[in-house]
XYZ file of C-alpha atoms in Angstrom:
770
model
C -24.510 45.244 -8.589
C -27.067 42.456 -9.779
C -24.850 42.203 -13.121
C -21.525 42.029 -11.135
C -22.361 38.740 -9.389
C -23.043 36.728 -12.470
C -20.035 38.362 -13.988
C -17.930 37.116 -11.253
C -19.304 33.595 -11.392
C -18.388 33.303 -15.302
C -15.165 34.522 -14.552
C -14.388 31.888 -11.672
C -15.878 28.966 -13.478
C -13.006 28.402 -15.943
C -10.505 28.613 -12.910
C -12.438 26.217 -11.039
C -12.514 23.764 -14.048
C -8.634 24.222 -14.443
C -7.995 23.296 -10.777
C -10.133 20.399 -11.024
C -8.441 19.228 -14.180
C -4.950 19.786 -12.883
C -5.305 18.261 -9.499
C -7.936 15.548 -9.059
C -6.913 14.859 -5.579
C -9.469 12.202 -4.987
C -8.152 9.775 -7.530
C -9.487 6.263 -6.482
C -8.698 2.897 -7.928
C -11.045 1.480 -10.265
C -10.985 -1.829 -8.678
C -10.119 -2.854 -5.048
C -9.354 -6.420 -4.323
C -9.321 -7.575 -0.494
C -6.625 -9.748 0.676
C -7.005 -13.486 -0.477
C -4.275 -16.254 -0.695
C -4.825 -16.349 -4.602
C -3.706 -12.726 -4.912
C -0.089 -13.638 -4.626
C 2.336 -16.354 -3.871
C 3.459 -15.772 -0.134
C 6.464 -16.613 1.919
C 6.803 -16.354 5.826
C 8.534 -18.227 8.320
C 7.293 -18.544 11.775
C 9.156 -16.607 14.415
C 10.891 -14.533 11.515
C 10.155 -10.999 10.659
C 11.239 -7.811 8.749
C 11.697 -9.248 5.294
C 12.858 -5.994 3.820
C 16.055 -6.669 1.714
C 15.987 -8.420 -1.513
C 18.489 -9.367 -4.230
C 17.534 -10.864 -7.393
C 19.723 -13.583 -8.755
C 18.156 -14.367 -12.282
C 21.066 -16.224 -13.265
C 20.572 -18.689 -10.424
C 16.695 -18.346 -10.575
C 16.827 -17.046 -7.104
C 15.460 -14.326 -5.055
C 17.674 -13.766 -2.038
C 15.606 -12.432 0.826
C 17.191 -10.826 3.909
C 15.094 -10.853 7.040
C 15.687 -10.649 10.774
C 18.779 -13.228 11.650
C 17.981 -15.142 8.310
C 18.531 -15.007 4.626
C 16.510 -17.409 2.446
C 17.084 -18.357 -1.309
C 13.586 -18.614 -2.852
C 12.409 -19.933 -6.008
C 12.135 -16.907 -8.417
C 9.052 -18.206 -10.107
C 7.196 -19.354 -6.810
C 8.714 -17.680 -3.781
C 6.611 -19.834 -1.556
C 9.091 -22.640 -2.217
C 12.177 -22.313 -0.076
C 15.178 -23.728 -1.735
C 17.812 -22.834 1.128
C 18.328 -20.601 4.073
C 21.069 -19.734 6.478
C 20.821 -18.169 10.038
C 23.009 -15.407 11.301
C 22.102 -14.886 14.628
C 23.643 -12.827 17.379
C 25.503 -14.523 20.353
C 24.311 -14.155 24.103
C 27.376 -12.141 24.900
C 26.374 -9.630 22.113
C 22.697 -9.464 23.306
C 23.826 -8.609 26.917
C 26.260 -5.893 25.588
C 23.338 -4.648 23.477
C 21.031 -4.572 26.529
C 23.602 -2.813 28.482
C 23.696 0.016 26.296
C 20.113 0.775 26.764
C 18.508 -1.283 23.724
C 15.573 -3.396 23.540
C 16.536 -7.240 23.937
C 13.635 -8.583 21.836
C 13.561 -6.024 18.989
C 16.888 -3.913 18.672
C 19.297 -6.620 19.941
C 18.971 -8.819 16.947
C 20.806 -8.933 13.686
C 18.646 -7.294 10.920
C 20.071 -8.041 7.341
C 20.421 -4.655 5.721
C 23.034 -5.038 2.701
C 22.576 -7.786 0.141
C 24.541 -7.241 -3.119
C 26.044 -9.323 -5.795
C 29.821 -9.372 -6.292
C 31.832 -9.487 -9.564
C 32.657 -13.035 -8.661
C 29.000 -14.079 -8.139
C 29.159 -14.266 -4.313
C 26.844 -12.026 -2.293
C 28.066 -9.223 0.076
C 25.707 -9.151 3.067
C 25.656 -6.863 6.273
C 23.666 -6.905 9.465
C 22.860 -4.487 12.363
C 24.167 -7.313 14.569
C 22.717 -6.101 17.841
C 24.149 -2.419 17.205
C 27.452 -3.594 16.260
C 27.161 -3.777 12.371
C 29.121 -6.738 10.687
C 29.373 -7.855 6.995
C 30.295 -11.203 5.367
C 30.441 -13.086 1.927
C 27.684 -15.523 1.155
C 27.770 -17.991 -1.518
C 25.054 -20.413 -3.154
C 26.191 -23.868 -4.421
C 24.484 -27.257 -4.614
C 21.310 -25.879 -3.228
C 22.881 -24.438 0.090
C 23.427 -20.995 1.161
C 26.941 -20.733 2.989
C 28.231 -17.622 4.902
C 31.983 -17.411 5.076
C 32.125 -16.099 8.552
C 34.993 -13.512 7.594
C 33.538 -10.941 9.867
C 34.366 -7.668 8.335
C 33.655 -4.452 10.178
C 30.273 -2.888 9.104
C 30.523 0.442 10.624
C 29.769 3.088 7.970
C 28.313 0.306 5.631
C 25.392 -0.824 7.541
C 23.126 1.138 10.072
C 23.413 0.403 13.959
C 19.867 1.046 14.323
C 17.563 -1.734 12.413
C 14.883 1.167 12.102
C 16.843 3.869 10.755
C 16.617 4.530 6.903
C 19.780 4.070 4.885
C 20.883 3.336 1.131
C 23.439 1.336 -0.406
C 24.606 0.312 -4.034
C 27.533 -2.090 -5.420
C 29.403 -0.538 -8.335
C 32.312 -2.671 -9.808
C 32.829 -4.239 -6.325
C 32.847 -0.917 -4.594
C 30.153 -0.579 -1.878
C 28.615 2.801 -1.712
C 26.405 3.368 1.340
C 24.521 6.216 3.288
C 23.927 5.575 6.785
C 25.292 6.696 10.167
C 29.009 5.643 11.324
C 28.516 6.056 15.041
C 26.230 4.253 17.611
C 24.386 7.240 18.540
C 23.191 7.975 15.102
C 24.660 11.406 14.823
C 27.124 11.192 12.489
C 25.823 10.581 8.843
C 28.036 9.802 5.927
C 27.627 9.047 2.310
C 30.827 6.640 1.973
C 32.578 4.524 -0.589
C 34.244 1.439 1.414
C 36.944 0.659 -1.346
C 39.348 0.808 -2.787
C 40.247 3.889 -1.031
C 37.599 4.990 1.717
C 36.003 8.258 0.879
C 33.215 9.919 2.635
C 31.497 13.331 3.470
C 32.285 15.845 5.867
C 30.748 16.150 9.418
C 29.256 19.472 8.601
C 25.647 20.352 8.785
C 25.969 22.160 5.488
C 26.840 18.705 3.823
C 24.180 16.502 5.672
C 21.970 17.849 8.261
C 19.913 15.340 10.189
C 19.464 13.309 7.012
C 16.952 10.551 6.433
C 18.345 8.398 3.565
C 16.136 7.150 0.860
C 17.810 5.329 -2.176
C 21.037 5.380 -4.298
C 21.576 4.683 -7.834
C 24.145 4.783 -10.483
C 24.351 6.684 -13.798
C 26.545 5.733 -16.711
C 27.446 9.400 -17.601
C 30.706 8.632 -18.800
C 29.871 5.819 -21.278
C 30.853 7.310 -24.740
C 30.919 10.836 -23.305
C 32.114 13.343 -25.641
C 33.350 15.400 -22.679
C 35.158 12.665 -21.064
C 32.947 12.751 -18.159
C 32.658 10.194 -15.407
C 29.867 8.075 -14.075
C 27.838 9.379 -11.209
C 26.210 7.911 -8.051
C 23.066 9.706 -7.208
C 21.614 9.783 -3.627
C 18.102 10.758 -2.709
C 17.347 11.840 0.909
C 15.504 14.231 3.158
C 17.182 16.685 5.743
C 16.636 19.751 7.943
C 17.014 22.747 5.524
C 19.911 24.975 6.730
C 18.919 27.619 4.074
C 15.342 28.034 5.642
C 14.738 31.565 7.193
C 12.483 29.980 9.699
C 11.981 29.405 13.534
C 10.774 25.986 13.491
C 12.668 23.255 11.675
C 11.620 22.452 7.918
C 12.321 19.241 6.266
C 13.087 19.439 2.439
C 13.972 16.567 -0.097
C 17.441 16.469 -1.713
C 19.287 14.697 -4.534
C 22.962 14.669 -4.093
C 25.653 13.048 -6.376
C 29.375 12.204 -6.465
C 31.705 11.162 -9.083
C 32.836 7.422 -9.342
C 36.309 8.342 -9.773
C 36.594 10.682 -6.891
C 39.793 10.057 -4.743
C 39.566 13.001 -2.371
C 41.898 16.071 -2.155
C 45.563 16.298 -1.665
C 45.451 18.546 1.225
C 42.022 19.969 1.685
C 39.136 17.315 1.942
C 41.673 14.452 2.521
C 39.772 11.275 1.917
C 36.689 13.216 1.682
C 34.461 13.620 -1.485
C 35.503 16.622 -3.869
C 32.437 15.798 -6.069
C 29.612 16.073 -3.480
C 26.959 18.331 -4.573
C 23.254 18.662 -3.452
C 20.153 20.233 -4.653
C 16.439 20.597 -3.248
C 13.801 18.512 -5.091
C 10.360 19.830 -5.275
C 7.147 17.933 -5.864
C 4.195 20.779 -5.756
C 0.977 19.539 -4.362
C -1.840 21.942 -4.666
C -3.090 22.159 -1.070
C 0.386 21.969 0.440
C 2.073 24.725 2.520
C 5.218 22.746 3.487
C 7.130 20.641 1.181
C 6.465 17.246 0.654
C 9.212 14.540 1.570
C 10.573 12.141 -0.661
C 10.163 8.317 0.383
C 11.490 6.357 -2.394
C 12.784 6.667 -5.920
C 12.884 4.320 -9.115
C 15.333 4.830 -11.869
C 13.534 4.032 -15.406
C 15.880 3.837 -18.371
C 14.787 2.890 -21.968
C 17.695 0.418 -23.102
C 17.169 2.031 -26.680
C 17.674 5.679 -25.459
C 20.538 7.688 -23.974
C 20.952 8.105 -20.312
C 19.849 11.749 -20.528
C 16.336 10.450 -21.174
C 16.374 8.439 -18.140
C 13.801 9.410 -15.578
C 13.595 9.237 -11.528
C 10.058 8.387 -10.433
C 9.907 9.588 -6.869
C 6.972 9.212 -4.016
C 6.204 11.888 -1.595
C 4.390 12.264 1.490
C 3.328 15.275 3.690
C 5.593 16.252 6.785
C 2.299 17.481 8.273
C -0.245 15.219 9.862
C -3.089 17.484 8.719
C -2.914 16.152 4.974
C -3.217 12.553 3.893
C -2.151 13.016 0.489
C 0.794 11.187 -1.335
C 2.111 12.024 -4.630
C 4.408 10.661 -7.470
C 6.595 13.026 -9.402
C 8.893 12.292 -12.226
C 12.179 14.084 -13.002
C 14.406 14.020 -16.079
C 18.056 12.872 -15.335
C 19.284 15.609 -17.743
C 17.525 18.360 -15.632
C 19.296 17.089 -12.559
C 22.613 16.952 -14.090
C 22.293 20.658 -15.771
C 21.786 22.056 -12.179
C 24.872 20.458 -10.950
C 26.901 21.221 -13.992
C 25.568 24.980 -14.722
C 23.685 25.955 -11.910
C 24.401 28.606 -9.025
C 25.569 27.846 -5.805
C 24.250 28.789 -2.388
C 26.761 30.514 0.265
C 26.427 31.066 3.875
C 26.368 34.890 4.870
C 26.805 35.802 8.615
C 23.952 37.909 9.959
C 24.392 39.509 13.312
C 26.285 37.545 15.484
C 24.877 34.032 15.607
C 22.596 33.660 12.531
C 23.753 32.483 9.270
C 21.594 33.187 5.937
C 22.249 31.316 2.777
C 21.853 33.338 -0.408
C 23.066 32.860 -4.010
C 26.518 33.102 -4.521
C 27.282 35.744 -7.206
C 31.144 36.054 -6.847
C 33.774 34.386 -9.273
C 33.641 30.576 -9.542
C 37.070 28.919 -9.501
C 38.296 26.745 -12.395
C 38.067 23.652 -12.551
C 34.389 24.021 -11.487
C 33.820 22.815 -8.032
C 32.027 19.575 -7.517
C 32.767 18.685 -11.378
C 34.196 15.316 -12.240
C 37.446 15.086 -13.958
C 36.771 15.643 -17.709
C 38.823 16.202 -20.929
C 39.155 19.881 -20.176
C 40.579 19.297 -16.793
C 42.898 16.789 -18.167
C 44.340 19.473 -20.659
C 45.247 21.363 -17.707
C 47.241 18.388 -16.178
C 44.381 17.543 -13.759
C 43.872 14.147 -14.182
C 42.498 12.897 -10.825
C 40.871 14.772 -7.877
C 44.172 14.753 -6.041
C 45.305 17.205 -8.379
C 42.659 19.719 -7.843
C 43.740 23.183 -6.509
C 42.954 24.060 -2.947
C 40.785 27.093 -4.250
C 38.258 24.674 -5.894
C 38.271 22.243 -2.992
C 37.856 25.070 -0.306
C 34.909 26.377 -2.367
C 32.968 23.028 -2.371
C 33.820 22.374 1.109
C 32.007 25.398 2.145
C 29.224 25.553 -0.503
C 28.028 22.007 -1.528
C 24.422 23.178 -1.906
C 22.978 24.502 -5.057
C 20.502 27.377 -5.334
C 18.281 26.101 -8.076
C 15.462 23.420 -6.922
C 14.890 20.533 -9.240
C 11.310 20.552 -10.638
C 9.406 17.583 -11.848
C 8.215 17.043 -15.452
C 5.332 19.399 -16.115
C 5.948 21.168 -12.942
C 3.241 18.779 -11.158
C 2.689 15.373 -10.012
C 1.892 12.348 -12.210
C -0.214 11.054 -9.455
C -1.887 12.280 -6.382
C -4.022 10.166 -4.191
C -5.624 10.549 -0.866
C -5.527 7.928 1.802
C -2.806 5.412 2.941
C 0.776 6.906 2.432
C 2.721 5.622 -0.367
C 6.059 3.860 0.774
C 7.844 2.205 -2.358
C 7.573 2.401 -6.169
C 8.773 0.380 -9.209
C 7.785 1.365 -12.974
C 7.453 -0.999 -15.867
C 7.099 -0.088 -19.630
C 4.792 -2.108 -21.602
C 3.760 -1.757 -25.461
C -0.048 -1.630 -25.857
C -2.230 -2.922 -28.575
C -2.258 0.792 -30.231
C 1.682 0.344 -30.513
C 2.595 3.094 -27.840
C 4.646 2.301 -24.748
C 3.264 2.973 -21.465
C 4.821 3.370 -18.155
C 3.007 1.493 -15.290
C 3.613 2.528 -11.763
C 3.424 -0.100 -8.924
C 3.207 1.581 -5.652
C 3.288 0.126 -2.259
C 1.391 1.657 0.704
C 1.736 1.888 4.494
C -1.512 -0.518 4.589
C 0.118 -3.278 2.553
C -1.736 -2.810 -0.608
C -0.206 -2.130 -4.015
C -1.608 0.283 -6.455
C -1.133 -0.037 -10.183
C -1.470 3.322 -11.918
C -1.006 4.950 -15.291
C -0.733 8.645 -16.301
C -2.410 8.812 -19.752
C -1.554 12.126 -21.197
C -1.974 13.920 -17.922
C -4.895 11.930 -16.736
C -4.204 10.161 -13.502
C -5.799 6.853 -13.446
C -5.408 4.107 -10.842
C -6.250 0.666 -12.638
C -6.665 -1.412 -9.348
C -5.390 -1.728 -5.648
C -4.530 -5.251 -4.347
C -4.200 -6.118 -0.746
C -1.121 -8.406 -0.560
C -0.783 -9.055 3.184
C -3.421 -10.426 5.650
C -2.207 -7.792 8.179
C -2.045 -4.164 7.087
C 1.765 -3.971 7.153
C 3.662 -1.311 5.207
C 5.388 -2.477 2.146
C 9.040 -1.873 2.901
C 10.575 -3.209 -0.706
C 9.478 -3.568 -4.049
C 11.540 -5.058 -7.018
C 10.876 -6.556 -10.510
C 12.090 -9.401 -12.499
C 12.408 -9.006 -16.201
C 12.880 -12.668 -16.442
C 9.808 -13.753 -14.805
C 7.679 -10.760 -15.195
C 6.814 -10.634 -11.535
C 6.750 -8.204 -8.817
C 8.382 -8.947 -5.307
C 7.263 -7.119 -2.073
C 8.485 -7.274 1.251
C 7.014 -6.332 4.481
C 7.472 -6.907 8.222
C 5.182 -10.095 8.100
C 6.505 -11.595 4.816
C 7.134 -11.456 1.192
C 4.782 -11.524 -1.845
C 5.004 -12.325 -5.411
C 2.300 -10.963 -7.907
C 2.162 -10.899 -11.659
C 2.020 -7.553 -13.711
C -1.439 -8.203 -14.488
C -4.247 -10.446 -13.725
C -6.370 -10.006 -16.775
C -8.841 -13.082 -15.669
C -10.494 -10.864 -13.232
C -12.341 -8.944 -15.974
C -15.261 -11.429 -17.056
C -16.657 -9.136 -19.763
C -15.521 -7.260 -22.717
C -16.582 -3.894 -21.284
C -15.193 -4.625 -17.962
C -11.735 -5.477 -19.618
C -11.898 -2.261 -21.699
C -12.879 -0.085 -19.113
C -9.982 -1.214 -16.884
C -7.707 0.377 -19.341
C -4.758 -1.965 -18.375
C -2.218 -1.819 -20.955
C -1.192 -5.440 -20.288
C -4.670 -6.906 -21.037
C -7.104 -6.894 -23.909
C -10.354 -8.875 -25.011
C -9.915 -11.917 -27.090
C -12.999 -12.247 -29.197
C -12.363 -15.897 -30.121
C -12.110 -17.131 -26.779
C -14.242 -14.411 -25.116
C -11.747 -13.765 -22.236
C -9.589 -10.797 -21.223
C -6.176 -12.225 -21.619
C -2.538 -10.883 -21.137
C -1.608 -8.939 -24.257
C 1.714 -10.887 -24.834
C 0.082 -14.324 -24.844
C -2.281 -13.643 -27.469
C -1.194 -14.102 -31.300
C -4.262 -12.368 -32.300
C -5.392 -8.708 -32.296
C -7.202 -7.784 -28.940
C -9.908 -5.294 -27.982
C -8.206 -2.412 -25.876
C -8.585 1.211 -25.456
C -6.177 2.413 -22.769
C -6.174 6.208 -23.285
C -10.063 6.644 -23.685
C -11.635 3.454 -22.541
C -13.870 3.066 -25.578
C -16.136 0.157 -24.632
C -18.205 0.525 -27.926
C -15.625 -1.470 -29.648
C -16.859 -4.424 -27.792
C -19.381 -7.053 -29.348
C -22.781 -7.370 -28.001
C -22.761 -8.804 -24.773
C -24.908 -12.142 -23.968
C -28.053 -11.338 -21.963
C -28.077 -11.790 -18.243
C -30.219 -14.713 -17.180
C -33.085 -13.671 -14.697
C -33.180 -15.562 -11.346
C -36.455 -16.146 -9.937
C -37.181 -14.867 -6.429
C -40.282 -15.208 -4.344
C -41.413 -13.569 -0.964
C -44.315 -13.920 1.433
C -46.720 -11.310 2.025
C -45.208 -8.740 4.423
C -41.704 -10.302 4.121
C -38.497 -8.782 3.345
C -36.188 -9.732 0.512
C -32.837 -8.540 -0.401
C -31.585 -8.465 -4.227
C -28.039 -8.555 -4.539
C -26.037 -6.357 -6.958
C -22.420 -5.818 -6.441
C -20.862 -3.000 -8.190
C -18.337 -4.019 -10.973
C -16.021 -1.023 -10.123
C -15.365 1.852 -7.534
C -15.940 4.211 -10.758
C -19.398 2.899 -11.635
C -22.704 3.704 -10.150
C -25.635 1.194 -9.956
C -29.219 1.892 -10.405
C -32.570 -0.330 -10.410
C -35.340 -0.694 -12.829
C -38.605 -2.683 -12.217
C -40.607 -3.412 -15.301
C -38.527 -1.089 -17.381
C -39.236 1.953 -14.918
C -36.648 3.534 -12.600
C -37.007 2.369 -8.800
C -37.027 5.103 -6.587
C -35.918 4.776 -2.930
C -38.810 4.873 -0.374
C -39.467 3.384 3.140
C -40.212 0.004 1.652
C -37.663 -0.098 -1.048
C -34.090 0.753 0.165
C -31.294 1.197 -2.303
C -28.134 -0.258 -0.642
C -24.379 -0.097 -1.956
C -24.619 -3.624 -2.839
C -28.212 -4.231 -3.747
C -31.996 -3.559 -3.311
C -33.954 -4.272 -0.029
C -37.724 -4.874 -0.394
C -39.510 -4.338 2.966
C -42.874 -5.428 4.037
C -43.734 -6.802 0.662
C -47.219 -6.568 -1.111
C -48.504 -7.783 -4.487
C -47.396 -4.539 -5.828
C -43.765 -5.326 -5.518
C -43.934 -8.106 -8.095
C -42.198 -7.614 -11.432
C -39.030 -7.779 -13.459
C -35.916 -6.290 -11.379
C -32.890 -5.146 -13.288
C -29.672 -3.701 -11.593
C -27.576 -1.466 -14.238
C -24.311 -0.466 -13.816
C -23.245 3.020 -15.499
C -19.488 4.051 -15.796
C -17.971 7.029 -17.399
C -14.823 7.112 -19.452
C -13.333 9.609 -21.670
C -15.028 7.993 -24.560
C -18.619 7.797 -23.316
C -21.029 6.320 -20.981
C -21.480 2.798 -20.677
C -24.350 0.924 -19.402
C -24.437 -2.891 -18.617
C -26.868 -5.266 -16.588
C -25.067 -6.636 -13.685
C -28.294 -8.513 -12.204
C -31.662 -9.506 -13.221
C -34.326 -10.854 -11.180
C -37.938 -11.928 -11.553
C -39.756 -11.361 -8.057
C -43.149 -12.693 -7.256
C -45.158 -12.448 -3.846
C -46.027 -16.147 -2.858
C -49.645 -16.838 -1.789
C -49.871 -17.490 2.067
C -49.589 -21.014 2.920
C -47.996 -22.139 -0.468
C -44.761 -23.175 0.956
C -42.626 -22.197 -1.734
C -41.639 -18.695 -0.936
C -37.936 -17.649 -1.095
C -38.010 -14.561 0.828
C -35.198 -13.667 3.488
C -37.193 -14.782 6.448
C -38.637 -18.405 5.901
C -41.755 -19.893 7.518
C -41.692 -21.003 11.265
C -41.120 -24.469 11.831
C -43.178 -26.197 14.369
C -41.139 -29.364 14.687
C -37.613 -28.649 14.300
C -34.769 -29.290 16.605
C -34.602 -25.734 17.900
C -38.353 -25.999 19.035
C -37.591 -28.962 21.168
C -34.602 -27.472 22.581
C -36.449 -24.292 23.654
C -39.181 -26.512 25.176
C -36.574 -28.203 27.320
C -35.231 -25.095 28.420
C -38.622 -23.871 29.555
C -39.508 -27.138 31.140
C -36.110 -26.851 33.272
C -37.262 -23.318 34.324
C -40.689 -24.742 35.576
C -38.795 -27.439 37.501
C -36.584 -24.749 39.059
C -39.349 -22.524 40.009
C -41.458 -25.381 41.689
C -38.107 -26.200 43.550
C -37.990 -22.628 44.746
C -41.696 -22.516 46.027
C -41.024 -25.853 47.908
C -38.036 -24.421 49.740
C -40.055 -21.410 50.698
C -43.072 -23.561 52.101
C -40.399 -25.559 54.026
C -38.834 -22.333 55.656
C -42.002 -20.869 56.370
C -41.824 -17.695 54.128
C -44.935 -18.979 52.641
C -47.916 -20.657 54.579
C -48.772 -24.444 53.945
C -52.597 -24.700 52.827
C -53.218 -27.366 55.612
C -52.120 -24.989 58.541
C -55.577 -23.668 59.494
C -55.808 -20.850 61.854
C -58.603 -18.609 63.107
C -58.584 -16.613 60.000
C -59.579 -19.461 57.895
C -61.338 -17.798 55.441
C -58.639 -15.333 54.696
C -56.121 -18.077 54.355
C -58.350 -20.020 52.153
C -58.694 -17.000 49.954
C -54.751 -16.436 50.011
C -54.268 -20.188 49.029
C -56.752 -19.835 46.273
C -54.643 -16.703 45.013
C -51.423 -18.669 45.373
C -52.711 -21.632 43.488
C -54.256 -19.429 40.919
C -50.976 -17.760 40.326
C -49.163 -21.213 40.166
C -51.790 -22.507 37.582
C -51.564 -19.283 35.619
C -47.613 -19.584 35.687
C -47.863 -23.317 34.576
C -50.276 -22.597 31.695
C -48.101 -19.887 30.640
C -45.162 -22.216 30.839
C -46.838 -24.722 28.625
C -47.816 -22.417 26.131
C -44.483 -20.639 25.926
C -42.890 -22.756 23.082
C -45.873 -21.849 20.765
C -45.461 -18.247 21.729
C -41.747 -18.479 21.026
C -41.786 -20.192 17.699
C -40.889 -17.126 15.484
C -37.678 -16.607 17.589
C -36.848 -20.343 17.403
C -37.249 -20.369 13.604
C -34.976 -17.187 13.500
C -32.267 -19.182 15.442
C -32.711 -22.024 13.134
C -31.869 -20.322 9.988
C -28.290 -19.823 10.991
C -27.784 -23.536 11.361
C -29.660 -24.861 8.673
C -27.431 -22.677 6.378
C -24.633 -25.511 7.080
C -26.779 -28.277 5.804
C -28.239 -26.856 2.722
C -26.520 -26.234 -0.744
C -29.240 -23.772 -1.931
C -29.789 -19.891 -0.882
C -31.807 -19.321 2.303
C -34.084 -17.463 0.315
C -35.682 -20.426 -1.203
C -37.751 -21.457 1.789
C -41.260 -19.852 2.963
C -41.171 -16.969 5.497
C -43.336 -15.113 7.996
C -43.394 -11.613 8.822
C -41.706 -11.001 12.291
C -41.518 -7.447 13.204
C -39.458 -8.174 16.298
C -36.615 -9.506 14.149
C -34.199 -7.193 12.578
C -32.919 -7.642 9.034
C -29.673 -9.261 8.508
C -27.460 -7.882 5.616
C -25.631 -11.048 4.820
C -27.845 -13.687 3.360
C -25.293 -16.499 4.632
C -26.049 -15.419 8.107
C -29.724 -15.923 8.077
């Protein structure tokens, strides 16, 4: 029995290590940057909200930004510069009709721009919710002006009625594909192509069951296809699973696709998709019991590779409030295409009287294959368009649009899992690093208005940084990237932001630059700066896979700063941590500093309390950071601390010496004087009203009255003596109050002045407050 326990521990240790390696659920950004106006170029116009639709017009150097009741043309290189704008507001009559339908006048009964696409004649096609009456129009940009043509096309089925419902759209060869609700109540979801022949999905729960549309994209699968295949349009969404054998509703993630040349059926599925197929998408997270829900996707294609090598990056969040994890999974387009082209179908089977169970279909599959595009094999059978498809094939796909096989991510696990704010949007950019390899960097927006920059290095999840883009924590609703400018553009309810792919200058040392493991940045030994890789003609120091900071030259020593403190005083030595992955430690005269009641190790420094002569010495703050290449130590701060002799007047502790003649002392003396005058006035009023006897009103008990008079006079004298001595007794408090004001009139730190020990005063963490 005694030998069994150690054996079990030895057996479980490799399993625990495997779980920890495969699922580091606490992946944190190496650097976190709070909001600052220098983080990004920002655009916001007073009174306008919901900047959630973007169109890049790199041919015009414009970013077209759709917001609530307005469209803006912004400078692509600096979006804080507005070049033109056009208002698209609803009329008062439309507002009243919207209000009469039970909608909120201030939020819902507005025109939210939702569709913004470029047409082949270089105009823009724009649609808005238009107070729950969707409308579309054409827009042009010429001579520095945006102009709406005011054609007023019906937007039903193109644009959502409800401005807060998810939707998806794409323009392919002047044909608009949209996924939204076609009715006012939002109860009839459709995937629709508006022109040249309107085609949509069936109103059946087996096709779309309470969907939440996410995104849409095109794949050129017909380009130089040996099979004569057609291009596809892919739709990503989530919906209530019809195939789930459970009492409660379960939401699953889906990918569906249709063929670009689909014209519908001749009799069955007239003006309906004959190629609509859908499959479940899985993104397995270790601790999840319910499937994670897809929120956004990004199609990444290397221009030098075939479409089969393209990837879909997708972000997922939990459908249960019990988890705070978000994940990124990547899928090969070839894997998705194979499931639709070769996979089994699911079919509904009636069970008992009212319950339908979905199982894998094992019967004969009609020819041509249901849901397939028209290819060379179909053309040989004289089927040149979907109108020629036999009813048997069409009826099969009408009843069985769901595939049996679920699509799994690359490696059957996420590329990134993070605990905290939920992911909302993602884009991916590829960069060639100094080692010659290409890396795909993920830029992820969150619900808190931050953007993560992350890479997966051979299975290792690594978040380079997190940047707060907006002052208010608004969710990021759109992300897009321009190859022309190398800039990322983000939109939220509050405004739009423009940020570069990398800000290498934030790293001030070679070690910090290398440990950042940013494939865009490297250390230039000649200029001694961390610079953008493509901007330097010289070879740069970089180690993205391992973070090998030993490649760096010897760093310049940190110059020590002199700090002095009065006996029994308090002093804080600051040491900000250079990264979230590093740990700081302190040394005094080469020996480690251990925490005690008088030496407190803080997150951003060291606090010395009730100083004595034994606290003098050389204090060094060291940062230790681990990477795959090793353990690296750097000196962050260096202080020479001395205890000033009493009365020397040159101490630099946190609490300076009390001043006897400052303006705050005079102010306190005036306040005390007013209190004394008020008290004397109160005594006089009591004498006048008779509440207190006057000293000259003699009675038979003269001796007692004289005694009482003596007591009262003595009390008054004592009070006046106390009032006269009050300023001297309160001078430490006056000095403490003066510290806060004197900080506005001095250019040096407050610790340069003398101090006194004041037990009644509490320590102030921020030196600027003292």
